[in-house]
Short mmCIF file of C-alpha atoms in Angstrom, two decimals:
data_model
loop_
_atom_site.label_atom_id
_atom_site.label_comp_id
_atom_site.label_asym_id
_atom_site.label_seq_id
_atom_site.Cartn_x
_atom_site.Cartn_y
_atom_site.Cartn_z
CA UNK H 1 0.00 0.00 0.00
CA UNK H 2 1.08 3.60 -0.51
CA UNK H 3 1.56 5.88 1.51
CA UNK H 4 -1.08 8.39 0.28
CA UNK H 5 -3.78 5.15 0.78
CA UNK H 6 -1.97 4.71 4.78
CA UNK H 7 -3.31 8.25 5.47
CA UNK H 8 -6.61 8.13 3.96
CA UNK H 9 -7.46 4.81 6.28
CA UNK H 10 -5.73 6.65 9.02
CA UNK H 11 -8.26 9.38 8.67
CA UNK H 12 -11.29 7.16 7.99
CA UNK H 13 -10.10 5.03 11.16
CA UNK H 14 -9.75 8.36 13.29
CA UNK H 15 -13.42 9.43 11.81
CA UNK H 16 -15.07 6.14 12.74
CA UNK H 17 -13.36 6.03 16.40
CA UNK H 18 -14.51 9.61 17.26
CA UNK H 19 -18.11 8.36 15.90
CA UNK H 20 -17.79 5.51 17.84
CA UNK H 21 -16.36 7.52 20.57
CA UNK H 22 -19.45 10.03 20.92
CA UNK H 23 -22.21 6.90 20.71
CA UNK H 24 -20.50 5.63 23.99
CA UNK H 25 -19.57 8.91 25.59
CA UNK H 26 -22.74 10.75 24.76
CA UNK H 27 -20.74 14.07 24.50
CA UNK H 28 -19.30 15.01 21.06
CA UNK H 29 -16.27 17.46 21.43
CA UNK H 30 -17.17 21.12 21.65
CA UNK H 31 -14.32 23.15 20.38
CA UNK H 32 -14.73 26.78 22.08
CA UNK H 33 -14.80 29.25 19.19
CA UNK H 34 -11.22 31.78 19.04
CA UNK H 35 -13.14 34.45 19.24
CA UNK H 36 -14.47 32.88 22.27
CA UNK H 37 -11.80 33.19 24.25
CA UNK H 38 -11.05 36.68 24.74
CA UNK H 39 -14.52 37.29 26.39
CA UNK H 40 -13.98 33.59 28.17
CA UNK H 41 -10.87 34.74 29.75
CA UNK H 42 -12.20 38.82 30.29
CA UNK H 43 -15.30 37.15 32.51
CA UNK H 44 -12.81 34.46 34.52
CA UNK H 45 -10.72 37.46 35.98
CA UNK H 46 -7.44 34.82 36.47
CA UNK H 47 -5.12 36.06 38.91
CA UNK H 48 -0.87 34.29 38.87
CA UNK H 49 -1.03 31.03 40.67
CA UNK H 50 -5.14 30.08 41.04
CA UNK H 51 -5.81 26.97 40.33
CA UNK H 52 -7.91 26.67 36.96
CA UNK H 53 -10.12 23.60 36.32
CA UNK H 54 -11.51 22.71 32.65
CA UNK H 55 -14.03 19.93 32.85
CA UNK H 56 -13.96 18.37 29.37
CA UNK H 57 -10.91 20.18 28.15
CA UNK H 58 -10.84 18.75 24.54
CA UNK H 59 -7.69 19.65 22.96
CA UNK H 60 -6.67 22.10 25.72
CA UNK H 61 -6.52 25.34 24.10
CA UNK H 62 -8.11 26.93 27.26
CA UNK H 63 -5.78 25.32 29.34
CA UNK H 64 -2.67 26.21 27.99
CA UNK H 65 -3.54 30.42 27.60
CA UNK H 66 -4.42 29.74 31.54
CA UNK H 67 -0.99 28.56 32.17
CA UNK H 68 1.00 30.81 29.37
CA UNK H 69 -0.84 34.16 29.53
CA UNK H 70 -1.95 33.71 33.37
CA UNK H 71 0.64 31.80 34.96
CA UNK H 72 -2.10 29.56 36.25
CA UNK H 73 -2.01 26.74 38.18
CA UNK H 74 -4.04 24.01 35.26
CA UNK H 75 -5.60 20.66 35.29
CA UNK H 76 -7.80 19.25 32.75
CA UNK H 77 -10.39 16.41 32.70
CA UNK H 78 -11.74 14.69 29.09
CA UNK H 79 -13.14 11.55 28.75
CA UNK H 80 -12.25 11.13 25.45
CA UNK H 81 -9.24 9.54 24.63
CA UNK H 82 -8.52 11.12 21.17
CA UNK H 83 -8.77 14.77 22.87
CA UNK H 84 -7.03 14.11 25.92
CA UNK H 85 -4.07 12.39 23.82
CA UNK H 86 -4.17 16.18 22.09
CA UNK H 87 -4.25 18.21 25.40
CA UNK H 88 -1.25 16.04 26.79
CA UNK H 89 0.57 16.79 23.47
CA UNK H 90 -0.37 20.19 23.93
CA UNK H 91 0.40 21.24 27.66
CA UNK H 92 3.64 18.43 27.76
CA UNK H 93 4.15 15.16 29.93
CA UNK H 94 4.26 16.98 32.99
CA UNK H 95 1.17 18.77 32.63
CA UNK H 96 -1.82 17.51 34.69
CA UNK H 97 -4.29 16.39 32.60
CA UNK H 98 -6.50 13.32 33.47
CA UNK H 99 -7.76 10.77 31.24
CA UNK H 100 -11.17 10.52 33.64
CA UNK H 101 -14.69 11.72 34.08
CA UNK H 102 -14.77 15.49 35.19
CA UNK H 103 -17.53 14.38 38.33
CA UNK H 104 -14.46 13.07 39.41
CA UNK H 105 -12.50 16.60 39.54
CA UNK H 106 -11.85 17.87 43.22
CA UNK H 107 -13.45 20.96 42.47
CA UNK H 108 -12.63 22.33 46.36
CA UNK H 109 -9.67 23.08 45.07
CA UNK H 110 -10.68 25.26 41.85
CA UNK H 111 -10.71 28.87 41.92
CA UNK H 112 -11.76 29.21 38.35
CA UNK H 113 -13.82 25.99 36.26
CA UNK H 114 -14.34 26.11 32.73
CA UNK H 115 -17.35 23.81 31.73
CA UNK H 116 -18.69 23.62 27.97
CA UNK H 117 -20.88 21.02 28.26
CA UNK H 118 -24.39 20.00 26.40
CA UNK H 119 -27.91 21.25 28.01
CA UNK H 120 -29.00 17.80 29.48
CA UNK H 121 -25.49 17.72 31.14
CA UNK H 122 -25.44 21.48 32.88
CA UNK H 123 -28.59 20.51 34.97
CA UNK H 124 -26.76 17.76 36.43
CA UNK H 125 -22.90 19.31 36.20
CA UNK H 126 -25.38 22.37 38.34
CA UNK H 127 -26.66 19.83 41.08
CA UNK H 128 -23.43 17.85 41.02
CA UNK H 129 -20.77 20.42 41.11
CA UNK H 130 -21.81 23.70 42.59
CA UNK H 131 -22.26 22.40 45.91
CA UNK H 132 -18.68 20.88 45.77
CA UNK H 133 -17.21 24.68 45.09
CA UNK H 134 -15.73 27.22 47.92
CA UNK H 135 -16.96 30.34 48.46
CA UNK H 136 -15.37 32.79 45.59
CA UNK H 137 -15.28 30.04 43.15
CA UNK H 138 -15.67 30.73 39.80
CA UNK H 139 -17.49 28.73 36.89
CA UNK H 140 -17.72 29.57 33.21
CA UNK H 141 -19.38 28.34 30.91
CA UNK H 142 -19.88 28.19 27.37
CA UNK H 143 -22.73 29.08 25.08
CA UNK H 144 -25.36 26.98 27.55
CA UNK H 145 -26.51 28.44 31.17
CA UNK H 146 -26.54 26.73 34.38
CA UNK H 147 -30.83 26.13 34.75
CA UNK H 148 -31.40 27.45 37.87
CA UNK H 149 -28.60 29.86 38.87
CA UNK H 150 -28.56 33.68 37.60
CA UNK H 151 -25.10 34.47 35.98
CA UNK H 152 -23.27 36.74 37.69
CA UNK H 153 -22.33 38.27 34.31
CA UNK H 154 -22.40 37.06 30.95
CA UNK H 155 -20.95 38.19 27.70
CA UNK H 156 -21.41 37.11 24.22
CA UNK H 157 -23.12 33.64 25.30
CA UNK H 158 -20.07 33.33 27.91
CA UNK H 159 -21.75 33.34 31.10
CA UNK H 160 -20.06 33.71 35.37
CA UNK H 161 -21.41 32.48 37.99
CA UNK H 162 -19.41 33.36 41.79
CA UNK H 163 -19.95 31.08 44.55
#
């Protein structure tokens, strides 16, 4: 075989997995939008050295302007192998991201959380997490509220909620 026809099943293998990937996983991956981030990051406030949580951190874009622009303390959570392989290759061995589900995330340690999750997940991630948070705690999320809380600001579909 050539090598042209080793990257075309390559890609049609990686296609099918991620397929196969979000039937079992029941969360496809949500990429937050570039222009995104600017009012992501404008609403999180990060101060050097707070610890910065991103529950389902995908490829871990987020992450690494935490760490880089913030000089944030990170850690990442994503279920999904073929994303958390790209966040480790993204934020280096050493960086701590976990290949595990983010209910597992000690979030009494957070100062900031990043969530960008469906709607039939934030009702539970609300119930489930928010309870979990200290006082001055921050969430953010991403283009979908938390049901029952008021944002403490929002901007451009980026919403904050303070504990």
């Amino acid at each position: 075989m050539e090598i042209w026809q080793w990257i075309f099943w390559g890609i049609v293998f990686l296609i099918w997995l991620l397929g196969l990937l979000m039937v079992f996983l029941r969360v496809p991956p949500l990429p937050t939008k570039a222009e995104s981030l600017k009012d992501l990051f404008d609403l999180a406030q990060i101060k050097p050295s707070e610890r910065i949580f991103d529950l389902g951190c995908g490829d871990g874009r987020v992450l690494q302007i935490a760490r880089d622009q913030y000089s944030a303390e990170v850690s990442g959570w994503e279920l999904n192998p073929v994303m958390w392989y790209l966040s480790k290759l993204r934020l280096g061995k050493s960086s701590d991201i976990r290949w595990a589900n983010l209910w597992s995330a000690p979030l009494h340690e957070a100062d900031v959380v990043f969530i960008f999750l469906i709607p039939s997940l934030m009702q539970r991630a609300e119930k489930r997490l928010w309870p979990k948070l200290k006082p001055g705690a921050r969430i953010i999320t991403n283009a979908f509220v938390m049901p029952t809380l008021q944002p403490t600001a929002s901007k451009n579909k980026i919403h904050l909620y303070v504990k």
